[in-house]
Coordinates of C-alpha atoms and ligand atoms in Angstrom, one line a residue:
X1 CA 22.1 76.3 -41.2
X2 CA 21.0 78.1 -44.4
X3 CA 20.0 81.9 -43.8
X4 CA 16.8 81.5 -46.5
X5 CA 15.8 85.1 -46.4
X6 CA 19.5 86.5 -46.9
X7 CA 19.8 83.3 -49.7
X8 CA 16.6 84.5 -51.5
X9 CA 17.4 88.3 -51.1
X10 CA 20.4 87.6 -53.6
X11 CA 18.1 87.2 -55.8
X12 CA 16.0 89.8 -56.0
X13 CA 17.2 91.2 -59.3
X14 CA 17.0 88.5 -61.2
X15 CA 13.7 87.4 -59.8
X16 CA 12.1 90.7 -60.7
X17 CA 13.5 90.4 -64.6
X18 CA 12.4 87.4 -65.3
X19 CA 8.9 88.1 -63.6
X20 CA 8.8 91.0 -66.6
X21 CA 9.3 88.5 -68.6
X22 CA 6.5 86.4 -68.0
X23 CA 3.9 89.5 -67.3
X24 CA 4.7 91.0 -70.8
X25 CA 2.8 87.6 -72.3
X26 CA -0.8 88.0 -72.5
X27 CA -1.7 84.7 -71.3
X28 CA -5.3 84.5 -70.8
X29 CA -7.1 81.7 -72.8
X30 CA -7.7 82.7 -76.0
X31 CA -9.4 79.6 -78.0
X32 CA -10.7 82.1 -80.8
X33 CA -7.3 81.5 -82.1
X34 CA -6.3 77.8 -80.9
X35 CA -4.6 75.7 -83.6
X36 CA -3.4 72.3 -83.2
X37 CA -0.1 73.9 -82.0
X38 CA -1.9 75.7 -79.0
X39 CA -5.1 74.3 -78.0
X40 CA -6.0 77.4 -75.5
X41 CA -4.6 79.8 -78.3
X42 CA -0.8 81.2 -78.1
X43 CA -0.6 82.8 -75.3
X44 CA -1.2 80.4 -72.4
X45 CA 1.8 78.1 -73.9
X46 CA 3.8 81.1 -75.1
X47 CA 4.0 81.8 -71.1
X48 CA 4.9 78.3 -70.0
X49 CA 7.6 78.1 -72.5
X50 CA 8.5 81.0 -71.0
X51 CA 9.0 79.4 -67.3
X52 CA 10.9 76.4 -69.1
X53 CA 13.2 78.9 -71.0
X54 CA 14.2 80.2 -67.3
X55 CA 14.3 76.5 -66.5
X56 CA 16.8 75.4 -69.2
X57 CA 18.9 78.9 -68.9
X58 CA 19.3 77.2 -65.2
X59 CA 20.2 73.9 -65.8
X60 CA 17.0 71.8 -64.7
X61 CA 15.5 69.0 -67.1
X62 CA 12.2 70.1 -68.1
X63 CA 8.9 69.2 -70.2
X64 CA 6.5 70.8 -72.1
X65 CA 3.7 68.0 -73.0
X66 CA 1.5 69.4 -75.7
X67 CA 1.5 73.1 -74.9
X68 CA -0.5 72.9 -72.6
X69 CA 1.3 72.1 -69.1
X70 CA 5.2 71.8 -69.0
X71 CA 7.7 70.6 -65.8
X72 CA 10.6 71.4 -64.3
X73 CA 12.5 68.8 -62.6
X74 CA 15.1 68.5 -60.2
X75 CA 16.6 65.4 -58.3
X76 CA 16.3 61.6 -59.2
X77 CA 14.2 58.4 -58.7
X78 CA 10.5 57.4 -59.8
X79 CA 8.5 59.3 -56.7
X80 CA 8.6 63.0 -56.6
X81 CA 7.1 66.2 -54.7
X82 CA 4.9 68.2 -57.0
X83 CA 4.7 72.3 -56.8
X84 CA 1.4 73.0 -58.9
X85 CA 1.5 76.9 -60.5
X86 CA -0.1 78.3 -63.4
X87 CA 0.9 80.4 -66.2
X88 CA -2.1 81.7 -68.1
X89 CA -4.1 84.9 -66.4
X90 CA -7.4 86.6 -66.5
X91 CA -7.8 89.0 -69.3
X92 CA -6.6 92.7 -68.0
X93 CA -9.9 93.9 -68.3
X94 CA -10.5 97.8 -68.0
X95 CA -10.0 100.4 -65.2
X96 CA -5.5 100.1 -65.4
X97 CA -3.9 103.3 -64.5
X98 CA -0.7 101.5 -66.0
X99 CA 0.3 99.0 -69.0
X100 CA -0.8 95.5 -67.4
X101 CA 1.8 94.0 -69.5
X102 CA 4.6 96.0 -68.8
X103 CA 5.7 95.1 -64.9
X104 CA 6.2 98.2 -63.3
X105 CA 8.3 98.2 -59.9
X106 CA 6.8 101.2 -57.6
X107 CA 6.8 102.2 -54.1
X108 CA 8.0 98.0 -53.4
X109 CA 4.8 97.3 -55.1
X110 CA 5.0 95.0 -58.4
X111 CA 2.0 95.7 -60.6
X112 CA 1.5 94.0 -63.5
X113 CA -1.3 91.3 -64.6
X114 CA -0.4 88.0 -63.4
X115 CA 1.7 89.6 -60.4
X116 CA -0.5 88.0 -57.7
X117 CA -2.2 85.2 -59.3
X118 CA 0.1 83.3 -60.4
X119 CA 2.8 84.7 -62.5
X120 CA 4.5 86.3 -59.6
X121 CA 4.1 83.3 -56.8
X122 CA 5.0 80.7 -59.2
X123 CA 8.3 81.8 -60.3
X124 CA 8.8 83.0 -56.7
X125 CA 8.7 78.9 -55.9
X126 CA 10.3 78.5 -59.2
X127 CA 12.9 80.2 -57.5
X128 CA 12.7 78.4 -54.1
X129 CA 13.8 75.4 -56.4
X130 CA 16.6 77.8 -57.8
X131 CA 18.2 78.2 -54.8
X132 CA 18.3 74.7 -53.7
X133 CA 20.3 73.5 -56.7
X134 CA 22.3 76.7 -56.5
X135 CA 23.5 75.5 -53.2
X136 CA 24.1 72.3 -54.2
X137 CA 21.1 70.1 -52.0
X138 CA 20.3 66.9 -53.3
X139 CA 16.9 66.1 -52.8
X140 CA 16.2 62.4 -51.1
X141 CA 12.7 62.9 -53.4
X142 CA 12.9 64.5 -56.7
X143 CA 10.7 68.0 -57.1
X144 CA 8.6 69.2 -59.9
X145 CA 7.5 72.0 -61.0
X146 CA 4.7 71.9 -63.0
X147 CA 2.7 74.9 -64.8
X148 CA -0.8 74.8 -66.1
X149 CA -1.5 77.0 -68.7
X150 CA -5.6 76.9 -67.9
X151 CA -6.4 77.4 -64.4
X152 CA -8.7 80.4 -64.6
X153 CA -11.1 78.2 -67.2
X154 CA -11.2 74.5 -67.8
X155 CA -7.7 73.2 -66.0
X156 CA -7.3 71.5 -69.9
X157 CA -3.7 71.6 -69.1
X158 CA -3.3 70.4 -65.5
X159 CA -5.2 67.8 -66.1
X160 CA -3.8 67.0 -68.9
X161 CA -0.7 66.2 -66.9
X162 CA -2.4 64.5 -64.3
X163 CA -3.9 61.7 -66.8
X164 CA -0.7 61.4 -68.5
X165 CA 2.0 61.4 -65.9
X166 CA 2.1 59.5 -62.2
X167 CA 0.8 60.8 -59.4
X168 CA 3.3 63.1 -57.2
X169 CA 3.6 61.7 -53.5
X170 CA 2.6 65.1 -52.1
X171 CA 2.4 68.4 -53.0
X172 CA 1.3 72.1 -52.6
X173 CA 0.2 74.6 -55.1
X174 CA 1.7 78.2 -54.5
X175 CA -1.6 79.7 -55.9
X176 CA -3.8 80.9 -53.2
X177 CA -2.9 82.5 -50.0
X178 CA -0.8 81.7 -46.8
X179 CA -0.7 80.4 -44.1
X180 CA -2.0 77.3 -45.4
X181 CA -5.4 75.6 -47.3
X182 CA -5.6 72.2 -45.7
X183 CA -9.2 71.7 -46.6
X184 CA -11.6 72.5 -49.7
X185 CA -15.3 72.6 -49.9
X186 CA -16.8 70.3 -52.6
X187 CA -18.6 73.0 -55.3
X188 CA -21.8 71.6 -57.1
X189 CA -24.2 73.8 -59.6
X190 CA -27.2 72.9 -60.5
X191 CA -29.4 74.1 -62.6
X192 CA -33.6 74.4 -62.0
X193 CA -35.6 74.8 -65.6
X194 CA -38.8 76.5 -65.7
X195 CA -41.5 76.4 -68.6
X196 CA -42.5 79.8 -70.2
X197 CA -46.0 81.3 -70.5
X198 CA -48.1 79.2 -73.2
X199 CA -50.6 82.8 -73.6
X200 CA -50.4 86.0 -73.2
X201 CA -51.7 87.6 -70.6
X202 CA -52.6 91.0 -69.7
X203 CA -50.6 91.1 -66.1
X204 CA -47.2 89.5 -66.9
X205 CA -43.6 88.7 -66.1
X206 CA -42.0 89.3 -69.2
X207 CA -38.2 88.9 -68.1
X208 CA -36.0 89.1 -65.5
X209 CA -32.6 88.9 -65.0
X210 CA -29.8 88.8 -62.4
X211 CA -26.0 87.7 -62.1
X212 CA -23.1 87.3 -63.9
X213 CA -21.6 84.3 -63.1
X214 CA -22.5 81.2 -60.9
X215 CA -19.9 81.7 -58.2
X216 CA -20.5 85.2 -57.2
X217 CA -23.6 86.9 -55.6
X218 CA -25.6 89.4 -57.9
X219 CA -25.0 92.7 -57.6
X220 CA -27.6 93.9 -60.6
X221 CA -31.0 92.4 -61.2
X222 CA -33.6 93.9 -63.4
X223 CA -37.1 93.0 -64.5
X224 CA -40.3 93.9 -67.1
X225 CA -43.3 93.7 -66.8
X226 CA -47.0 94.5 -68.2
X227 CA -49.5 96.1 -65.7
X228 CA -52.3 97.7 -65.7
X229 CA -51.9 99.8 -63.3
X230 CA -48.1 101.2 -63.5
X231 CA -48.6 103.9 -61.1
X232 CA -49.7 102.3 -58.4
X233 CA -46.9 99.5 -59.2
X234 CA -44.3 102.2 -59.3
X235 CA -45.1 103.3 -55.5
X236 CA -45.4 100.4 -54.0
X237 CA -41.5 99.6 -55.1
X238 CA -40.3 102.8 -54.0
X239 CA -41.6 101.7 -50.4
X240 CA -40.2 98.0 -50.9
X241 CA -37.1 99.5 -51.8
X242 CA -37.2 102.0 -48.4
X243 CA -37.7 99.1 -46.2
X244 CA -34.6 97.2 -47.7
X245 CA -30.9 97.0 -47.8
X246 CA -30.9 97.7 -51.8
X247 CA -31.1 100.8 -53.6
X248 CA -33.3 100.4 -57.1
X249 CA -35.7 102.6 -59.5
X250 CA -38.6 101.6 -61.7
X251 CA -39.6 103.3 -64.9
X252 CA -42.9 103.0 -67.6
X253 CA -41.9 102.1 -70.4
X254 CA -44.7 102.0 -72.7
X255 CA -47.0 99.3 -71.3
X256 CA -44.4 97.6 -69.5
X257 CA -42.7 98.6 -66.2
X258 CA -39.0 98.3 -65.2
X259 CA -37.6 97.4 -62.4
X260 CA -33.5 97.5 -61.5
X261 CA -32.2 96.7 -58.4
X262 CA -28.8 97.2 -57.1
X263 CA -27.3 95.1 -54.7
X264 CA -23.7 94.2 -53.5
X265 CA -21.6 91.8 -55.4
X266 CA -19.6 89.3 -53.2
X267 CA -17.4 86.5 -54.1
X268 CA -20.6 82.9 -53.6
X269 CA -18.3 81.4 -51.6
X270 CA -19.3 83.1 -48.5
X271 CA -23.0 84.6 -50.2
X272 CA -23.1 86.4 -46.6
X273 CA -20.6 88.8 -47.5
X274 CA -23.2 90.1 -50.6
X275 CA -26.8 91.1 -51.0
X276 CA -28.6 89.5 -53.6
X277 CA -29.9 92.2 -55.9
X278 CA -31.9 89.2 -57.7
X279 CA -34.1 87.4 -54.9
X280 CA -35.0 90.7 -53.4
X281 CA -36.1 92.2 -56.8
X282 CA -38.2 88.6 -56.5
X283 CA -39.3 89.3 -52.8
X284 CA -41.1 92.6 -54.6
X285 CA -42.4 90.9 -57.4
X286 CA -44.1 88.5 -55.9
X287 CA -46.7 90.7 -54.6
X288 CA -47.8 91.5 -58.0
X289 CA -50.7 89.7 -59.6
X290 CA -48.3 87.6 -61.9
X291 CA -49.1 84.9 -64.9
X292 CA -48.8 81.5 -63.8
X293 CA -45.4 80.6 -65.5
X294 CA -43.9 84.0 -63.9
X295 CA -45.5 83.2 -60.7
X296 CA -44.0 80.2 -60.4
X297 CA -40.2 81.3 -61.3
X298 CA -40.8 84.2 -58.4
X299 CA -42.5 82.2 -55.8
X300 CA -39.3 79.6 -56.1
X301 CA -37.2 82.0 -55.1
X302 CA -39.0 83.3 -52.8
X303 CA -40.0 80.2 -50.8
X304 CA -36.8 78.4 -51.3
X305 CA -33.8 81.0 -52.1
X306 CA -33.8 84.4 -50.4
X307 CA -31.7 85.3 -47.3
X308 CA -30.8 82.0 -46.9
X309 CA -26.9 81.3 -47.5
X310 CA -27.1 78.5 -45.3
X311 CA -30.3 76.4 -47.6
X312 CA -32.3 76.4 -44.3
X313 CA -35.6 76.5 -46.3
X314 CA -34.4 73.9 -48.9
X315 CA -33.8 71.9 -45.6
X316 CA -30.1 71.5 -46.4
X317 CA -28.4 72.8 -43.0
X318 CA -25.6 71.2 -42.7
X319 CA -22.1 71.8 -40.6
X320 CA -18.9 69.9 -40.3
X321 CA -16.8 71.0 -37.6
X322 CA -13.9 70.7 -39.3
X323 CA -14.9 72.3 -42.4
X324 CA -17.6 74.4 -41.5
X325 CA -21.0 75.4 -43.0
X326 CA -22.9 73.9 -46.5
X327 CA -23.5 77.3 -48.4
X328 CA -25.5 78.6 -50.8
X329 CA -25.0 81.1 -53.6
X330 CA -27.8 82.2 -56.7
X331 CA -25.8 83.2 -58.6
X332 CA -28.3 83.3 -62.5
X333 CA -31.8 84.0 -62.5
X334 CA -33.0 84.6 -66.0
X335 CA -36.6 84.7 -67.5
X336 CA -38.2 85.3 -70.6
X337 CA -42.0 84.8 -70.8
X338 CA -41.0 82.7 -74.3
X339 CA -38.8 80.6 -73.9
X340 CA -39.1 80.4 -69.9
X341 CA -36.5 80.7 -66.9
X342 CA -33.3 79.3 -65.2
X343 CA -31.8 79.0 -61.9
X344 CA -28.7 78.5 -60.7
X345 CA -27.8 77.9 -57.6
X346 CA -23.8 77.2 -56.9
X347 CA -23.5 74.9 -53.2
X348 CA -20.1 74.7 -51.6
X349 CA -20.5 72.2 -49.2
X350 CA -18.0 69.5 -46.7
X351 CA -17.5 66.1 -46.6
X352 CA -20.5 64.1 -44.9
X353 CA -23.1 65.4 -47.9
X354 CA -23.4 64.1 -50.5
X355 CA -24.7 66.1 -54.0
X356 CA -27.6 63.8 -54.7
X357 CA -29.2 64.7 -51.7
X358 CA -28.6 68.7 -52.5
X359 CA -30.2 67.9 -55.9
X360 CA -33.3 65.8 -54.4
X361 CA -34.0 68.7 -52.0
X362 CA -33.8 71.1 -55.0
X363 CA -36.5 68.5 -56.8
X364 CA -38.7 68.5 -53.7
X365 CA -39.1 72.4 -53.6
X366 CA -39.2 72.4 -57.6
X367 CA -42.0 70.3 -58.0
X368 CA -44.9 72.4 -57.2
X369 CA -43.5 75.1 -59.9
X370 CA -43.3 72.4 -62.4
X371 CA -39.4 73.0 -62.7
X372 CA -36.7 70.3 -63.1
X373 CA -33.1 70.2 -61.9
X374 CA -30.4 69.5 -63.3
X375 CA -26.2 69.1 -62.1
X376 CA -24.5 71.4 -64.4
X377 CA -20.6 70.4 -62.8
X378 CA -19.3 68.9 -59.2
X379 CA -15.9 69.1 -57.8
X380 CA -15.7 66.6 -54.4
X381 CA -14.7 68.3 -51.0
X382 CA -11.0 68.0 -50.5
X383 CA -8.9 67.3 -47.4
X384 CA -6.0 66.6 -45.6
X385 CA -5.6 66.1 -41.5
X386 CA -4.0 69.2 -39.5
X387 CA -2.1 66.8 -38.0
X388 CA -0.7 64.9 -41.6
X389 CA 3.4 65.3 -42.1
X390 CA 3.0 67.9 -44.6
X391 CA 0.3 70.2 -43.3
X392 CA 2.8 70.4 -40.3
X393 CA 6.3 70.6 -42.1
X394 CA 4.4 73.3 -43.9
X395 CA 3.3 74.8 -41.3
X396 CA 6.6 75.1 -39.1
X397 CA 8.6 76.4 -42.4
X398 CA 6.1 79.4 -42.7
X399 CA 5.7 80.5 -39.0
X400 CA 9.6 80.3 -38.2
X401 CA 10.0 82.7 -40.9
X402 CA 6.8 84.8 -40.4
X403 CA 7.5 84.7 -36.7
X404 CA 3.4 83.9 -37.1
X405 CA 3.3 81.3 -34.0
X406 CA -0.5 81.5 -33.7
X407 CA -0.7 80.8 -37.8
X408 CA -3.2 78.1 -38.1
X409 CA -4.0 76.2 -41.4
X410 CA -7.5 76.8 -43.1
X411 CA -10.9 75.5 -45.0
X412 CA -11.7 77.8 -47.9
X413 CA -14.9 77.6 -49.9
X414 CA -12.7 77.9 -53.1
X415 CA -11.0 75.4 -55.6
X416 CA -7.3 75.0 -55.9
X417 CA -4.8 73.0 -57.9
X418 CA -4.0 71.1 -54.4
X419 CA -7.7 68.6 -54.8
X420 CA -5.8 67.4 -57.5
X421 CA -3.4 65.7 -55.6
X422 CA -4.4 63.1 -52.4
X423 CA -1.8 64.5 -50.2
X424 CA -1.6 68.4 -51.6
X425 CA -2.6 71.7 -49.8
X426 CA -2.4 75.1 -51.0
X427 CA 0.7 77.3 -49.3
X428 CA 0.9 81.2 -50.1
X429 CA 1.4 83.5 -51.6
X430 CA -1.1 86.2 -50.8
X431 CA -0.2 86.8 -47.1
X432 CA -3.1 87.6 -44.2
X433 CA -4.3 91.3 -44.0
X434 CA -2.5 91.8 -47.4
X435 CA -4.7 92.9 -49.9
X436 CA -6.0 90.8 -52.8
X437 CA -6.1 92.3 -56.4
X438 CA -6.3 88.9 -58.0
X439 CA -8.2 89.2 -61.2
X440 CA -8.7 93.1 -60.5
X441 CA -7.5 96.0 -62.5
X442 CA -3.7 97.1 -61.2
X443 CA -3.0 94.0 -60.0
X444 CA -0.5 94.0 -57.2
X445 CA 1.8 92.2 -55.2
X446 CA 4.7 93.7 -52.2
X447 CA 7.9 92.6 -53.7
X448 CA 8.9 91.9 -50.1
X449 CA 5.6 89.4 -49.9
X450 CA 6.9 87.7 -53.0
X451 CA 10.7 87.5 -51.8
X452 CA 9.2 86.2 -48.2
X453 CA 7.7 83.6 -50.1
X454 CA 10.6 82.7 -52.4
X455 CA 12.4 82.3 -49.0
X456 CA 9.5 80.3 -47.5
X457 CA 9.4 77.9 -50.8
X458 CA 12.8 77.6 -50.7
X459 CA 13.3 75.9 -47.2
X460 CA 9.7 74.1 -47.4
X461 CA 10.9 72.7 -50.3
X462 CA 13.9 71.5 -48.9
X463 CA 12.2 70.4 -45.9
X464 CA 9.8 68.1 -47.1
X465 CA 12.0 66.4 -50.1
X466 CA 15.6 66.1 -47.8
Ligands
ZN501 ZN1 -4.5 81.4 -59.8

């Protein structure tokens, strides 16, 4: 019997070196300076080339197709086990206290852009492959590695690969969190249009605005418009604002009054972990004496959208028990009394619902505010039984080493590498109760998490392919 943790520990070092490596690229997609050499810019493939460089150093065969996904490959025969990481990154972004390309080792904590997500977990089941060959195990199926160079955008790379190559048996993608992800929601966007004010009038929604992006709920919303009584307007926001869970202030501004509301920003996966700073700046405009065009833009979300992550009002309720609750996030709400308004609204919803019927509901409570809808992108829900060989391989791997015998695989809201694949789950590496700085400034990861998994990689690995 192979001691995996004392195996991996061996390692350490080495691990740690090469993971400097690959966090002193600056890997984030960077198309402003694409060529036909790198599509996504240098970076991205700079990073995989990186991976394959550690790959050839060790003796594996390995490919780079196109610079834009690459493999590393170990054992023989036409079926294989795919392990699905990624190279490229978010930008670093502000608010580092340290270099985000320069890995810095302190306190056991390895900080360093890419660290959690997915520099540091890929090369810690780069190294899970390591230490099988190093030990001499022949796989019964052969194992690859493969790296995507465009996760955090487009997935131009992966799937790439996944048009060009066959199809892996099974697989799991190291990029998410542990125990398990046995089960995706699908994730559909649409988009409702609304026409702009054909006159001007003298009480009016000029613009409004709210959210940064479709998958997370808006934490900022703000709003001008012409009244003629600003005053009056001005007080009665101060006592909508009292009676709710967001903070906000209003100001003149010539003829026109501003509103900004401040809400709490939460990931739209789970829109009941934010407050939406948009539809409750809507809740207090619709009791202004609006134009019709800005009326209608309010009153949709009012009637349709507001406090409802679950789409009750749209009539959409819907629950599998296996993958839980249909949810709704609005994430964009923009106006401008010109060129007129847009919605979107991001669903995350299970298998048994389809997206044509989210989209004629959306139509149905459109239609009286002369608004259309439209499906901006769709990703189908994802899933594999609890009960399926490799959920519970998987499983056994991570709670004999975790010592976690309750650990129970999950349904996440979110979008993996693993729907890729018909048999693939997501496994590690951001442990439960540790604390996820993916995509934050001073990213971090335990080096003892990212050991645990090499460990864990190592004998799953094995497991599944012997
Ligand atoms: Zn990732």
């Amino acid at each position: 019997m192979t001691d995996w943790k004392a195996t991996a520990a061996k390692y350490q070092d080495q691990y740690l070196a090469d993971l400097k490596q690959l966090v002193a690229i600056d890997s984030s997609r960077d198309v402003e300076n694409q060529t036909d050499e790198f599509p996504l810019g240098p970076g991205p493939a700079k990073a995989l080339n990186q991976f394959l460089t550690f790959a050839d150093r060790d003796g594996f065969t390995t490919k780079n197709i196109d610079n834009v996904v690459g493999y590393i490959e170990y054992g023989t025969g036409d079926d294989y086990f795919a392990i699905l990481g990624h190279a490229d990154t978010v930008p670093a972004g502000n608010g580092w206290d340290t270099n985000p390309f320069e890995l810095l080792v302190e306190e056991g904590q390895a900080i360093g852009r890419g660290t959690s997500d997915d520099k540091g977990p890929a090369l810690s089941a780069y190294y899970g492959l390591r230490i099988l060959k190093d030990l001499g195990i022949e796989p019964k199926l052969k194992i690859r590695l493969i790296i995507g160079t465009d996760e955090e955008t487009n997935w131009t790379g992966m799937n790439r690969y996944f048009e060009t190559e066959p199809a892996p048996k099974a697989g799991f993608s190291p990029d998410a969190e542990f125990p398990l992800i046995n089960g995706e929601k699908g994730n559909v966007t649409f988009e409702t249009h609304f026409d702009g004010a054909s006159a001007i009038a003298e009480q009016q929604l000029l613009s409004f605005n709210a959210g940064l992006k479709e998958n997370m709920v808006p934490r900022d919303a703000e709003a001008f418009v012409t009244m003629e009584d600003p005053d009056t307007v001005i007080q009665q926001f101060d006592t909508f604002i009292g009676a709710s869970p967001v903070s906000g202030s209003a100001s003149i501004v010539g003829k026109q009054v501003h509103f900004e509301v401040v809400g709490k920003a939460a990931h739209g996966m789970e829109p009941r972990n934010g407050i939406n700073a948009g539809t409750y700046l809507a809740m207090f405009l619709k009791q202004l004496p609006l134009d019709q065009a800005g009326t209608n833009f309010i009153r949709f979300i009012t009637n349709n959208l507001h406090d409802d992550s679950r789409a009750e009002q749209l009539g959409l309720q819907f629950h599998d028990d296996v993958m839980g609750d249909l949810t709704m996030n609005v994430g964009l709400m923009t106006y401008d009394a010109e060129t007129g308004g847009v919605i979107n609204t991001n669903f995350r919803y299970p298998k048994g619902i389809e997206p044509a019927t989210i989209q004629q509901h959306l139509e149905q409570a459109a239609g009286p505010y002369q608004a259309s809808v439209t499906q901006v992108s769709n990703m189908e829900p994802h899933f594999v039984p609890a009960d399926d060989p490799l959920v519970t391989d998987l499983m056994a791997v991570y709670r004999e080493q975790t010592g976690q015998a309750a650990a129970k695989p999950e349904v996440v809201g979110g979008g993996t590498f693993a729907r890729l694949m018909e048999h693939g789950v997501a496994f590690g590496a951001l442990f439960p109760g540790a604390t996820d700085t993916m995509h934050q400034a001073n990213e971090f990861q335990p080096v003892s998490d990212l050991m645990l998994a090499m460990s864990i990689y190592a004998q799953a690995i094995f497991t599944v392919t012997k």
